[in-house]
Structure formats: structure tokens, C-alpha cells
PDB file of C-alpha atoms and ligand atoms in Angstrom:
ATOM      1  CA  MET A 673     -51.563-154.912 -70.566  1.00  0.00           C
ATOM      2  CA  LEU A 674     -55.061-156.141 -71.370  1.00  0.00           C
ATOM      3  CA  VAL A 675     -57.737-155.934 -68.663  1.00  0.00           C
ATOM      4  CA  LEU A 676     -59.884-159.063 -68.916  1.00  0.00           C
ATOM      5  CA  ASP A 677     -63.128-157.243 -68.228  1.00  0.00           C
ATOM      6  CA  GLY A 678     -65.799-159.616 -66.933  1.00  0.00           C
ATOM      7  CA  LYS A 679     -68.524-157.102 -67.726  1.00  0.00           C
ATOM      8  CA  ILE A 680     -67.705-157.211 -71.434  1.00  0.00           C
ATOM      9  CA  ALA A 681     -67.186-160.991 -71.683  1.00  0.00           C
ATOM     10  CA  SER A 682     -70.223-161.898 -69.560  1.00  0.00           C
ATOM     11  CA  ALA A 683     -72.446-159.450 -71.492  1.00  0.00           C
ATOM     12  CA  ALA A 684     -71.470-161.223 -74.720  1.00  0.00           C
ATOM     13  CA  VAL A 685     -72.264-164.672 -73.273  1.00  0.00           C
ATOM     14  CA  LYS A 686     -75.554-163.440 -71.807  1.00  0.00           C
ATOM     15  CA  GLN A 687     -76.527-161.882 -75.128  1.00  0.00           C
ATOM     16  CA  GLU A 688     -76.129-165.298 -76.806  1.00  0.00           C
ATOM     17  CA  ILE A 689     -78.164-166.988 -74.070  1.00  0.00           C
ATOM     18  CA  LEU A 690     -80.934-164.386 -74.313  1.00  0.00           C
ATOM     19  CA  ALA A 691     -81.127-164.946 -78.075  1.00  0.00           C
ATOM     20  CA  GLN A 692     -81.549-168.706 -77.461  1.00  0.00           C
ATOM     21  CA  THR A 693     -84.214-168.087 -74.803  1.00  0.00           C
ATOM     22  CA  GLU A 694     -86.111-165.906 -77.245  1.00  0.00           C
ATOM     23  CA  VAL A 695     -86.120-168.706 -79.813  1.00  0.00           C
ATOM     24  CA  ILE A 696     -87.433-171.130 -77.152  1.00  0.00           C
ATOM     25  CA  LEU A 697     -90.165-168.741 -76.011  1.00  0.00           C
ATOM     26  CA  SER A 698     -91.219-167.863 -79.544  1.00  0.00           C
ATOM     27  CA  SER A 699     -91.809-171.555 -80.227  1.00  0.00           C
ATOM     28  CA  GLY A 700     -94.338-171.568 -77.371  1.00  0.00           C
ATOM     29  CA  LYS A 701     -92.209-173.511 -74.891  1.00  0.00           C
ATOM     30  CA  ARG A 702     -91.603-172.557 -71.280  1.00  0.00           C
ATOM     31  CA  ALA A 703     -88.402-170.736 -70.273  1.00  0.00           C
ATOM     32  CA  PRO A 704     -85.430-172.498 -68.631  1.00  0.00           C
ATOM     33  CA  HIS A 705     -85.859-172.489 -64.841  1.00  0.00           C
ATOM     34  CA  LEU A 706     -83.185-172.323 -62.134  1.00  0.00           C
ATOM     35  CA  ALA A 707     -84.038-173.074 -58.497  1.00  0.00           C
ATOM     36  CA  ALA A 708     -81.616-171.785 -55.855  1.00  0.00           C
ATOM     37  CA  ILE A 709     -81.625-172.740 -52.188  1.00  0.00           C
ATOM     38  CA  LEU A 710     -80.096-170.338 -49.685  1.00  0.00           C
ATOM     39  CA  VAL A 711     -79.652-171.520 -46.102  1.00  0.00           C
ATOM     40  CA  GLY A 712     -79.193-168.813 -43.458  1.00  0.00           C
ATOM     41  CA  THR A 713     -78.211-165.191 -43.935  1.00  0.00           C
ATOM     42  CA  ASN A 714     -74.489-165.189 -44.776  1.00  0.00           C
ATOM     43  CA  GLY A 715     -73.896-161.735 -46.316  1.00  0.00           C
ATOM     44  CA  ALA A 716     -71.696-162.887 -49.198  1.00  0.00           C
ATOM     45  CA  SER A 717     -74.010-165.814 -50.046  1.00  0.00           C
ATOM     46  CA  GLU A 718     -77.025-163.458 -50.022  1.00  0.00           C
ATOM     47  CA  THR A 719     -75.253-161.211 -52.526  1.00  0.00           C
ATOM     48  CA  TYR A 720     -74.240-164.089 -54.814  1.00  0.00           C
ATOM     49  CA  VAL A 721     -77.681-165.688 -54.844  1.00  0.00           C
ATOM     50  CA  ALA A 722     -79.419-162.343 -55.446  1.00  0.00           C
ATOM     51  CA  SER A 723     -77.098-161.767 -58.379  1.00  0.00           C
ATOM     52  CA  LYS A 724     -77.791-165.247 -59.796  1.00  0.00           C
ATOM     53  CA  VAL A 725     -81.563-164.630 -59.607  1.00  0.00           C
ATOM     54  CA  LYS A 726     -81.233-161.176 -61.209  1.00  0.00           C
ATOM     55  CA  ASN A 727     -79.115-162.565 -64.026  1.00  0.00           C
ATOM     56  CA  CYS A 728     -81.696-165.277 -64.712  1.00  0.00           C
ATOM     57  CA  GLU A 729     -84.255-162.529 -65.288  1.00  0.00           C
ATOM     58  CA  GLU A 730     -81.871-160.705 -67.621  1.00  0.00           C
ATOM     59  CA  VAL A 731     -81.619-163.696 -69.971  1.00  0.00           C
ATOM     60  CA  GLY A 732     -85.339-164.514 -69.790  1.00  0.00           C
ATOM     61  CA  PHE A 733     -85.043-167.520 -67.440  1.00  0.00           C
ATOM     62  CA  MET A 734     -87.437-168.325 -64.645  1.00  0.00           C
ATOM     63  CA  SER A 735     -85.935-168.547 -61.173  1.00  0.00           C
ATOM     64  CA  THR A 736     -87.125-169.700 -57.793  1.00  0.00           C
ATOM     65  CA  LEU A 737     -85.351-168.808 -54.568  1.00  0.00           C
ATOM     66  CA  ILE A 738     -85.993-171.057 -51.582  1.00  0.00           C
ATOM     67  CA  ARG A 739     -84.785-169.652 -48.276  1.00  0.00           C
ATOM     68  CA  LEU A 740     -84.262-171.864 -45.241  1.00  0.00           C
ATOM     69  CA  GLU A 741     -83.358-170.845 -41.684  1.00  0.00           C
ATOM     70  CA  SER A 742     -79.728-171.310 -40.620  1.00  0.00           C
ATOM     71  CA  ASP A 743     -80.775-173.916 -38.013  1.00  0.00           C
ATOM     72  CA  VAL A 744     -82.777-175.988 -40.514  1.00  0.00           C
ATOM     73  CA  ALA A 745     -82.431-179.767 -40.155  1.00  0.00           C
ATOM     74  CA  GLU A 746     -80.439-181.543 -42.850  1.00  0.00           C
ATOM     75  CA  SER A 747     -83.472-183.745 -43.590  1.00  0.00           C
ATOM     76  CA  VAL A 748     -85.592-180.675 -44.423  1.00  0.00           C
ATOM     77  CA  LEU A 749     -83.014-179.436 -46.910  1.00  0.00           C
ATOM     78  CA  LEU A 750     -82.758-182.921 -48.455  1.00  0.00           C
ATOM     79  CA  GLU A 751     -86.564-183.018 -48.806  1.00  0.00           C
ATOM     80  CA  ALA A 752     -86.545-179.618 -50.536  1.00  0.00           C
ATOM     81  CA  ILE A 753     -83.941-180.940 -52.991  1.00  0.00           C
ATOM     82  CA  ALA A 754     -85.970-184.131 -53.597  1.00  0.00           C
ATOM     83  CA  SER A 755     -89.028-182.069 -54.393  1.00  0.00           C
ATOM     84  CA  LEU A 756     -87.071-179.944 -56.912  1.00  0.00           C
ATOM     85  CA  ASN A 757     -85.568-183.134 -58.426  1.00  0.00           C
ATOM     86  CA  ASN A 758     -89.122-184.375 -59.022  1.00  0.00           C
ATOM     87  CA  ASP A 759     -90.443-181.086 -60.386  1.00  0.00           C
ATOM     88  CA  PRO A 760     -90.463-181.292 -64.206  1.00  0.00           C
ATOM     89  CA  THR A 761     -90.640-177.482 -64.467  1.00  0.00           C
ATOM     90  CA  VAL A 762     -87.250-177.076 -62.737  1.00  0.00           C
ATOM     91  CA  ASP A 763     -84.166-177.552 -64.937  1.00  0.00           C
ATOM     92  CA  GLY A 764     -81.295-176.568 -62.663  1.00  0.00           C
ATOM     93  CA  ILE A 765     -80.822-176.769 -58.898  1.00  0.00           C
ATOM     94  CA  LEU A 766     -78.146-175.073 -56.850  1.00  0.00           C
ATOM     95  CA  VAL A 767     -77.613-175.012 -53.119  1.00  0.00           C
ATOM     96  CA  GLN A 768     -75.442-172.056 -52.193  1.00  0.00           C
ATOM     97  CA  LEU A 769     -72.339-173.069 -50.227  1.00  0.00           C
ATOM     98  CA  PRO A 770     -71.085-172.901 -47.522  1.00  0.00           C
ATOM     99  CA  LEU A 771     -73.769-174.582 -45.415  1.00  0.00           C
ATOM    100  CA  PRO A 772     -74.224-174.454 -41.628  1.00  0.00           C
ATOM    101  CA  LYS A 773     -72.324-177.028 -39.550  1.00  0.00           C
ATOM    102  CA  GLN A 774     -75.287-179.369 -38.891  1.00  0.00           C
ATOM    103  CA  ILE A 775     -75.564-180.087 -42.627  1.00  0.00           C
ATOM    104  CA  SER A 776     -73.257-182.358 -44.615  1.00  0.00           C
ATOM    105  CA  GLU A 777     -72.313-180.532 -47.826  1.00  0.00           C
ATOM    106  CA  GLN A 778     -71.372-183.827 -49.432  1.00  0.00           C
ATOM    107  CA  LYS A 779     -74.794-185.357 -48.731  1.00  0.00           C
ATOM    108  CA  VAL A 780     -76.471-182.274 -50.161  1.00  0.00           C
ATOM    109  CA  ILE A 781     -74.309-182.272 -53.295  1.00  0.00           C
ATOM    110  CA  GLU A 782     -75.042-185.968 -53.861  1.00  0.00           C
ATOM    111  CA  ALA A 783     -78.793-185.449 -53.339  1.00  0.00           C
ATOM    112  CA  ILE A 784     -79.100-183.259 -56.430  1.00  0.00           C
ATOM    113  CA  ASP A 785     -80.208-185.092 -59.588  1.00  0.00           C
ATOM    114  CA  PRO A 786     -77.088-185.126 -61.833  1.00  0.00           C
ATOM    115  CA  LEU A 787     -79.327-184.040 -64.742  1.00  0.00           C
ATOM    116  CA  LYS A 788     -80.094-180.826 -62.808  1.00  0.00           C
ATOM    117  CA  ASP A 789     -76.616-180.378 -61.279  1.00  0.00           C
ATOM    118  CA  VAL A 790     -75.878-176.952 -62.791  1.00  0.00           C
ATOM    119  CA  ASP A 791     -73.082-176.325 -60.251  1.00  0.00           C
ATOM    120  CA  GLY A 792     -71.309-179.456 -61.517  1.00  0.00           C
ATOM    121  CA  PHE A 793     -70.411-180.496 -57.953  1.00  0.00           C
ATOM    122  CA  HIS A 794     -72.003-183.985 -57.985  1.00  0.00           C
ATOM    123  CA  PRO A 795     -69.353-186.759 -58.054  1.00  0.00           C
ATOM    124  CA  SER A 796     -70.958-188.011 -61.262  1.00  0.00           C
ATOM    125  CA  SER A 797     -70.423-184.604 -62.945  1.00  0.00           C
ATOM    126  CA  ALA A 798     -66.882-184.309 -61.538  1.00  0.00           C
ATOM    127  CA  GLY A 799     -66.027-187.850 -62.725  1.00  0.00           C
ATOM    128  CA  LYS A 800     -67.286-187.099 -66.226  1.00  0.00           C
ATOM    129  CA  LEU A 801     -65.196-183.933 -66.344  1.00  0.00           C
ATOM    130  CA  VAL A 802     -62.078-185.937 -65.453  1.00  0.00           C
ATOM    131  CA  GLN A 803     -62.850-188.421 -68.241  1.00  0.00           C
ATOM    132  CA  GLY A 804     -63.502-185.690 -70.809  1.00  0.00           C
ATOM    133  CA  LEU A 805     -67.194-186.622 -71.144  1.00  0.00           C
ATOM    134  CA  PRO A 806     -69.955-184.038 -71.689  1.00  0.00           C
ATOM    135  CA  THR A 807     -71.196-182.769 -68.304  1.00  0.00           C
ATOM    136  CA  PHE A 808     -71.901-179.682 -66.249  1.00  0.00           C
ATOM    137  CA  ILE A 809     -68.647-177.807 -65.639  1.00  0.00           C
ATOM    138  CA  PRO A 810     -68.455-175.965 -62.286  1.00  0.00           C
ATOM    139  CA  ALA A 811     -69.459-172.382 -62.988  1.00  0.00           C
ATOM    140  CA  THR A 812     -66.255-170.562 -62.008  1.00  0.00           C
ATOM    141  CA  PRO A 813     -63.789-172.646 -64.059  1.00  0.00           C
ATOM    142  CA  TYR A 814     -66.360-172.688 -66.884  1.00  0.00           C
ATOM    143  CA  GLY A 815     -66.599-168.898 -66.706  1.00  0.00           C
ATOM    144  CA  ILE A 816     -62.800-168.606 -66.822  1.00  0.00           C
ATOM    145  CA  MET A 817     -62.715-170.794 -69.960  1.00  0.00           C
ATOM    146  CA  LEU A 818     -65.376-168.529 -71.512  1.00  0.00           C
ATOM    147  CA  MET A 819     -63.267-165.495 -70.546  1.00  0.00           C
ATOM    148  CA  LEU A 820     -60.135-166.987 -72.193  1.00  0.00           C
ATOM    149  CA  GLU A 821     -62.213-167.693 -75.314  1.00  0.00           C
ATOM    150  CA  HIS A 822     -63.757-164.212 -75.413  1.00  0.00           C
ATOM    151  CA  PHE A 823     -60.387-162.452 -75.229  1.00  0.00           C
ATOM    152  CA  ASP A 824     -58.698-165.058 -77.449  1.00  0.00           C
ATOM    153  CA  ILE A 825     -55.989-165.898 -74.909  1.00  0.00           C
ATOM    154  CA  PRO A 826     -53.728-168.659 -76.287  1.00  0.00           C
ATOM    155  CA  THR A 827     -53.306-171.671 -73.971  1.00  0.00           C
ATOM    156  CA  LYS A 828     -51.856-174.486 -76.089  1.00  0.00           C
ATOM    157  CA  GLY A 829     -48.437-175.563 -74.810  1.00  0.00           C
ATOM    158  CA  LYS A 830     -48.425-172.943 -72.045  1.00  0.00           C
ATOM    159  CA  HIS A 831     -47.489-173.634 -68.438  1.00  0.00           C
ATOM    160  CA  ALA A 832     -50.528-172.898 -66.269  1.00  0.00           C
ATOM    161  CA  VAL A 833     -50.145-172.745 -62.501  1.00  0.00           C
ATOM    162  CA  VAL A 834     -53.344-173.140 -60.508  1.00  0.00           C
ATOM    163  CA  ILE A 835     -53.042-172.080 -56.869  1.00  0.00           C
ATOM    164  CA  GLY A 836     -55.740-173.862 -54.860  1.00  0.00           C
ATOM    165  CA  ARG A 837     -57.171-177.384 -55.147  1.00  0.00           C
ATOM    166  CA  SER A 838     -60.830-176.925 -54.164  1.00  0.00           C
ATOM    167  CA  ASN A 839     -63.544-179.013 -55.820  1.00  0.00           C
ATOM    168  CA  ILE A 840     -65.298-175.763 -56.775  1.00  0.00           C
ATOM    169  CA  VAL A 841     -62.436-174.036 -58.597  1.00  0.00           C
ATOM    170  CA  GLY A 842     -58.825-175.273 -58.452  1.00  0.00           C
ATOM    171  CA  ARG A 843     -59.227-178.951 -59.265  1.00  0.00           C
ATOM    172  CA  PRO A 844     -61.761-178.628 -62.119  1.00  0.00           C
ATOM    173  CA  MET A 845     -59.760-175.657 -63.472  1.00  0.00           C
ATOM    174  CA  SER A 846     -56.609-177.785 -63.627  1.00  0.00           C
ATOM    175  CA  ILE A 847     -58.512-180.532 -65.469  1.00  0.00           C
ATOM    176  CA  LEU A 848     -59.964-178.128 -68.039  1.00  0.00           C
ATOM    177  CA  LEU A 849     -56.665-176.379 -68.744  1.00  0.00           C
ATOM    178  CA  SER A 850     -54.895-179.718 -69.222  1.00  0.00           C
ATOM    179  CA  SER A 851     -57.698-181.202 -71.379  1.00  0.00           C
ATOM    180  CA  ASN A 852     -57.594-181.438 -75.145  1.00  0.00           C
ATOM    181  CA  LEU A 853     -59.829-178.394 -75.636  1.00  0.00           C
ATOM    182  CA  LYS A 854     -59.532-175.213 -77.697  1.00  0.00           C
ATOM    183  CA  ARG A 855     -58.578-173.281 -74.541  1.00  0.00           C
ATOM    184  CA  GLY A 856     -56.803-176.232 -72.933  1.00  0.00           C
ATOM    185  CA  ASN A 857     -53.666-178.214 -73.805  1.00  0.00           C
ATOM    186  CA  CYS A 858     -51.674-176.480 -71.067  1.00  0.00           C
ATOM    187  CA  THR A 859     -49.054-178.156 -68.936  1.00  0.00           C
ATOM    188  CA  VAL A 860     -50.633-177.680 -65.525  1.00  0.00           C
ATOM    189  CA  THR A 861     -49.130-177.467 -62.051  1.00  0.00           C
ATOM    190  CA  ILE A 862     -51.491-177.387 -59.062  1.00  0.00           C
ATOM    191  CA  CYS A 863     -50.100-175.645 -55.989  1.00  0.00           C
ATOM    192  CA  HIS A 864     -51.544-175.650 -52.479  1.00  0.00           C
ATOM    193  CA  SER A 865     -50.677-174.908 -48.869  1.00  0.00           C
ATOM    194  CA  HIS A 866     -47.995-177.653 -48.793  1.00  0.00           C
ATOM    195  CA  THR A 867     -46.160-176.512 -51.929  1.00  0.00           C
ATOM    196  CA  PRO A 868     -42.697-175.489 -50.653  1.00  0.00           C
ATOM    197  CA  ASN A 869     -41.362-173.565 -53.666  1.00  0.00           C
ATOM    198  CA  LEU A 870     -44.528-171.750 -54.700  1.00  0.00           C
ATOM    199  CA  LYS A 871     -42.737-168.559 -55.750  1.00  0.00           C
ATOM    200  CA  GLU A 872     -40.383-170.432 -58.120  1.00  0.00           C
ATOM    201  CA  VAL A 873     -43.261-172.433 -59.599  1.00  0.00           C
ATOM    202  CA  CYS A 874     -45.280-169.270 -60.187  1.00  0.00           C
ATOM    203  CA  LEU A 875     -42.287-167.547 -61.785  1.00  0.00           C
ATOM    204  CA  SER A 876     -42.261-170.263 -64.461  1.00  0.00           C
ATOM    205  CA  ALA A 877     -45.994-169.803 -65.219  1.00  0.00           C
ATOM    206  CA  ASP A 878     -47.362-168.378 -68.469  1.00  0.00           C
ATOM    207  CA  ILE A 879     -50.823-168.414 -66.885  1.00  0.00           C
ATOM    208  CA  ILE A 880     -51.590-168.126 -63.162  1.00  0.00           C
ATOM    209  CA  VAL A 881     -55.021-168.927 -61.751  1.00  0.00           C
ATOM    210  CA  ALA A 882     -55.105-167.717 -58.142  1.00  0.00           C
ATOM    211  CA  ALA A 883     -57.904-169.482 -56.267  1.00  0.00           C
ATOM    212  CA  LEU A 884     -56.738-169.854 -52.697  1.00  0.00           C
ATOM    213  CA  GLY A 885     -58.847-167.206 -50.959  1.00  0.00           C
ATOM    214  CA  LYS A 886     -55.982-165.171 -49.455  1.00  0.00           C
ATOM    215  CA  PRO A 887     -56.206-161.449 -50.247  1.00  0.00           C
ATOM    216  CA  GLU A 888     -53.306-160.091 -52.342  1.00  0.00           C
ATOM    217  CA  PHE A 889     -51.304-163.314 -51.961  1.00  0.00           C
ATOM    218  CA  VAL A 890     -49.773-163.202 -55.459  1.00  0.00           C
ATOM    219  CA  LYS A 891     -47.138-160.457 -55.504  1.00  0.00           C
ATOM    220  CA  ALA A 892     -45.141-158.962 -58.378  1.00  0.00           C
ATOM    221  CA  ASP A 893     -41.988-160.933 -57.464  1.00  0.00           C
ATOM    222  CA  MET A 894     -43.910-164.203 -58.086  1.00  0.00           C
ATOM    223  CA  VAL A 895     -44.940-163.290 -61.628  1.00  0.00           C
ATOM    224  CA  LYS A 896     -43.056-163.636 -64.914  1.00  0.00           C
ATOM    225  CA  GLU A 897     -43.092-160.686 -67.318  1.00  0.00           C
ATOM    226  CA  GLY A 898     -45.995-161.146 -69.773  1.00  0.00           C
ATOM    227  CA  ALA A 899     -47.929-163.724 -67.731  1.00  0.00           C
ATOM    228  CA  VAL A 900     -51.721-163.988 -67.916  1.00  0.00           C
ATOM    229  CA  ILE A 901     -53.240-163.542 -64.449  1.00  0.00           C
ATOM    230  CA  ILE A 902     -56.658-164.903 -63.504  1.00  0.00           C
ATOM    231  CA  ASP A 903     -57.776-163.791 -60.043  1.00  0.00           C
ATOM    232  CA  VAL A 904     -60.569-165.875 -58.501  1.00  0.00           C
ATOM    233  CA  GLY A 905     -60.354-164.311 -55.008  1.00  0.00           C
ATOM    234  CA  ILE A 906     -63.329-162.411 -53.615  1.00  0.00           C
ATOM    235  CA  THR A 907     -62.568-161.942 -49.918  1.00  0.00           C
ATOM    236  CA  ARG A 908     -64.412-159.307 -47.912  1.00  0.00           C
ATOM    237  CA  VAL A 909     -61.821-157.300 -45.969  1.00  0.00           C
ATOM    238  CA  GLU A 910     -63.030-154.924 -43.249  1.00  0.00           C
ATOM    239  CA  ASP A 911     -62.528-151.273 -44.136  1.00  0.00           C
ATOM    240  CA  ALA A 912     -64.184-148.564 -42.048  1.00  0.00           C
ATOM    241  CA  THR A 913     -63.718-146.012 -44.862  1.00  0.00           C
ATOM    242  CA  ALA A 914     -65.802-148.113 -47.291  1.00  0.00           C
ATOM    243  CA  LYS A 915     -69.559-147.493 -47.537  1.00  0.00           C
ATOM    244  CA  LYS A 916     -70.468-151.096 -46.699  1.00  0.00           C
ATOM    245  CA  GLY A 917     -67.731-151.433 -44.065  1.00  0.00           C
ATOM    246  CA  PHE A 918     -65.692-153.822 -46.246  1.00  0.00           C
ATOM    247  CA  ARG A 919     -63.873-154.004 -49.549  1.00  0.00           C
ATOM    248  CA  ILE A 920     -63.640-156.961 -51.922  1.00  0.00           C
ATOM    249  CA  LYS A 921     -60.046-158.101 -52.360  1.00  0.00           C
ATOM    250  CA  GLY A 922     -58.711-160.541 -54.911  1.00  0.00           C
ATOM    251  CA  ASP A 923     -55.944-163.113 -54.389  1.00  0.00           C
ATOM    252  CA  VAL A 924     -53.606-160.973 -56.517  1.00  0.00           C
ATOM    253  CA  ALA A 925     -51.924-157.675 -55.539  1.00  0.00           C
ATOM    254  CA  TYR A 926     -53.359-155.986 -58.650  1.00  0.00           C
ATOM    255  CA  ALA A 927     -51.519-152.652 -58.448  1.00  0.00           C
ATOM    256  CA  GLU A 928     -48.055-154.231 -58.418  1.00  0.00           C
ATOM    257  CA  VAL A 929     -48.789-157.317 -60.577  1.00  0.00           C
ATOM    258  CA  SER A 930     -50.729-155.678 -63.431  1.00  0.00           C
ATOM    259  CA  PRO A 931     -47.729-153.775 -64.925  1.00  0.00           C
ATOM    260  CA  LYS A 932     -45.919-157.130 -65.409  1.00  0.00           C
ATOM    261  CA  ALA A 933     -48.934-159.020 -66.791  1.00  0.00           C
ATOM    262  CA  SER A 934     -49.915-159.279 -70.458  1.00  0.00           C
ATOM    263  CA  ALA A 935     -53.540-159.742 -69.347  1.00  0.00           C
ATOM    264  CA  ILE A 936     -55.210-159.671 -65.931  1.00  0.00           C
ATOM    265  CA  THR A 937     -58.710-159.972 -64.465  1.00  0.00           C
ATOM    266  CA  PRO A 938     -59.824-157.174 -62.129  1.00  0.00           C
ATOM    267  CA  VAL A 939     -61.563-157.802 -58.784  1.00  0.00           C
ATOM    268  CA  PRO A 940     -64.415-157.011 -58.663  1.00  0.00           C
ATOM    269  CA  GLY A 941     -65.584-157.050 -62.281  1.00  0.00           C
ATOM    270  CA  GLY A 942     -63.623-160.058 -63.505  1.00  0.00           C
ATOM    271  CA  VAL A 943     -64.104-163.761 -62.775  1.00  0.00           C
ATOM    272  CA  GLY A 944     -67.156-163.237 -60.512  1.00  0.00           C
ATOM    273  CA  LEU A 945     -69.283-162.081 -63.439  1.00  0.00           C
ATOM    274  CA  MET A 946     -68.069-164.988 -65.558  1.00  0.00           C
ATOM    275  CA  THR A 947     -69.139-167.465 -62.858  1.00  0.00           C
ATOM    276  CA  ILE A 948     -72.706-166.321 -63.384  1.00  0.00           C
ATOM    277  CA  ALA A 949     -72.320-166.628 -67.151  1.00  0.00           C
ATOM    278  CA  GLY A 950     -71.132-170.238 -66.619  1.00  0.00           C
ATOM    279  CA  LEU A 951     -74.115-171.003 -64.392  1.00  0.00           C
ATOM    280  CA  LEU A 952     -76.557-169.599 -66.966  1.00  0.00           C
ATOM    281  CA  LYS A 953     -74.928-171.681 -69.718  1.00  0.00           C
ATOM    282  CA  ASN A 954     -75.307-174.791 -67.558  1.00  0.00           C
ATOM    283  CA  THR A 955     -78.961-174.000 -66.850  1.00  0.00           C
ATOM    284  CA  LEU A 956     -79.688-173.620 -70.549  1.00  0.00           C
ATOM    285  CA  GLN A 957     -77.856-176.913 -71.206  1.00  0.00           C
ATOM    286  CA  ALA A 958     -79.933-178.665 -68.509  1.00  0.00           C
ATOM    287  CA  TYR A 959     -83.097-177.351 -70.142  1.00  0.00           C
ATOM    288  CA  LEU A 960     -82.077-178.314 -73.676  1.00  0.00           C
ATOM    289  CA  THR A 961     -81.025-181.868 -72.760  1.00  0.00           C
ATOM    290  CA  THR A 962     -84.330-182.656 -71.068  1.00  0.00           C
ATOM    291  CA  GLN A 963     -86.806-180.548 -73.080  1.00  0.00           C
ATOM    292  CA  GLN A 964     -85.676-181.294 -76.641  1.00  0.00           C
TER     293      GLN A 964
HETATM  294  N1  GUN B 577     -70.124-170.953 -53.034  1.00  0.00           N
HETATM  295  C1  GUN B 577     -69.025-170.399 -53.620  1.00  0.00           C
HETATM  296  N2  GUN B 577     -69.036-170.630 -54.960  1.00  0.00           N
HETATM  297  C2  GUN B 577     -70.157-171.321 -55.211  1.00  0.00           C
HETATM  298  C3  GUN B 577     -70.723-171.837 -56.418  1.00  0.00           C
HETATM  299  O1  GUN B 577     -70.187-171.725 -57.527  1.00  0.00           O
HETATM  300  N3  GUN B 577     -71.917-172.497 -56.260  1.00  0.00           N
HETATM  301  C4  GUN B 577     -72.514-172.664 -55.060  1.00  0.00           C
HETATM  302  N4  GUN B 577     -73.647-173.341 -55.022  1.00  0.00           N
HETATM  303  N5  GUN B 577     -72.001-172.201 -53.938  1.00  0.00           N
HETATM  304  C5  GUN B 577     -70.835-171.530 -54.018  1.00  0.00           C
END
């Protein structure tokens, strides 16, 4: 069984990005620049955004973090986005989700200039992905594709089962895996909360992408011998014995599933790190398409 180690794969991607940044800087140009907006103080969002900023530094990018109070008016957030859209020194913009109730996530997503939409959530980016046109690919599915490439996991002709149909992971993942790409050409089934025979569908999968956000949902009796298991779950589960008071759990029961798998991503240390690699790739792409 091969552990699909996100530390190894993301380090390789980041090394390539750093090399490209160095070429840019040595030619006297400014570095790529990511601006992140964090609304409120959600613990998980704080951690993710801090990690995104830190990773920007590691590959030589500039980053700006804009923090807004949790009770901020939607109009204030939209103005902050407009100002970043109009700032020629900002290449990529991301607004960390989820957002507080008074703010429409859809309005916010649509307010971001598609040329700076490094999360790939704008309907224009999503539409291009569906049509196989060049665009920003949402960071998590992009990171998973980079992971499959790094570890040379064959996909052509395989049956991939994606559990979860979110705009952030499940749906774009299903499009990528079914597309005519080097790591695509799968036959894809998307499962969700209304799928009645989920266990049977999963048992026929060569590749399972679990992205439903339910800790340890995928059990050994749902997995075919030799399947490739991609675990997107990162739920914080309370645990008084843990230092921080919680543990991060994936959507896959790793201990019982891993002996059956031919390859599996750990949680933490798997897909989460690749998400950041995908975001950095998108930021570099945003820079290169507008600066060169
Ligand atoms: N919340 C969970 N995943 C993501 C992501 O990829 N981007 C943003 N902006 N928010 C998220």
C-alpha cells in the first residue's frame, strides 16, 4: 500500500513554483501577489488562511491578509473586493469560506474579477472548466490532480466514485476526472446524500474521492481490494486528550481501509497540503497571464 504523502508531492510542486518565482524576480519584475480576505475568527478558517499566507512566503510570493469583523456589512466586503480587483499589484484574490450569515457567498464569489479568481469559484471559471477551456481550477481538486500526477496513479478507463457534490470539491473533481486529461478519462459516478446504494457503488470503484465532510464515513466494507483512496475530509472532532482539544478526522476510516487500498492519502498530511499547492499554481498563472 502506497501512502500518498502530501508533504512530498506539495514540496515538489512548491519547488517548481519557487524556481519560476526566482526567474521572475531575477528579471527585475515584482513577485506574484495573493490577497486573502478573512471574515470573523472561525478557528479552522484562521488556520487555513495562515497556512496559505505562510506558503506564499515559502515560494517567494507577496501576500496580503485583510481581516474583517464577523458582523461586517456585505457592502463593506464587496468594496474591499472591488478595491483588490482594481489594484494592478494584486494577482489573485480569495475570500475564505464559509462567510457569516448576513453575507451572500454567491454575491461575493461573483464580485471577484474572473482574471483574479484563484479559487476558481466564479461561475465563469466553473463554466470554463465544464467546457474544457483553460481556467482556474478550484484548489482542492487541482491539488488532487497534482497528487495523482506526482505519484503516477493511472486513471484512464478507471471507475472513479466521488462522494460529495459541492462546488468547491465534488463537482469540479468529477469534471476533471471525466475530462480528456492525462489524469482524467475516468468513468465517474457522483454520489451524495440521496444515493440509495452508496456501498455497492463504492465497491465497484477503482478510485474513491471522499468529500462529504463526515468523519470516517468510508469503511473497509465499502472498498474494493486495490482501490485508490483520496480523503478530502478535514473535520475537527472534539477530543479532550488532544493538546488543542480536537483531532482532525478524514472522511475515511484510515486504519481499516488502508490495508485494502493500493494507495491512500493520510489525514492530516494528504489532500490539505495539495490544496495549497493548487492555490499557489493558480496565483502564479494569474500573474503570468496578466504580467507577460
Ligand atoms: N473553504 C474551504 N475550502 C476553501 C477553499 O478552497 N477556498 C476558500 N476561499 N474557502 C474555502
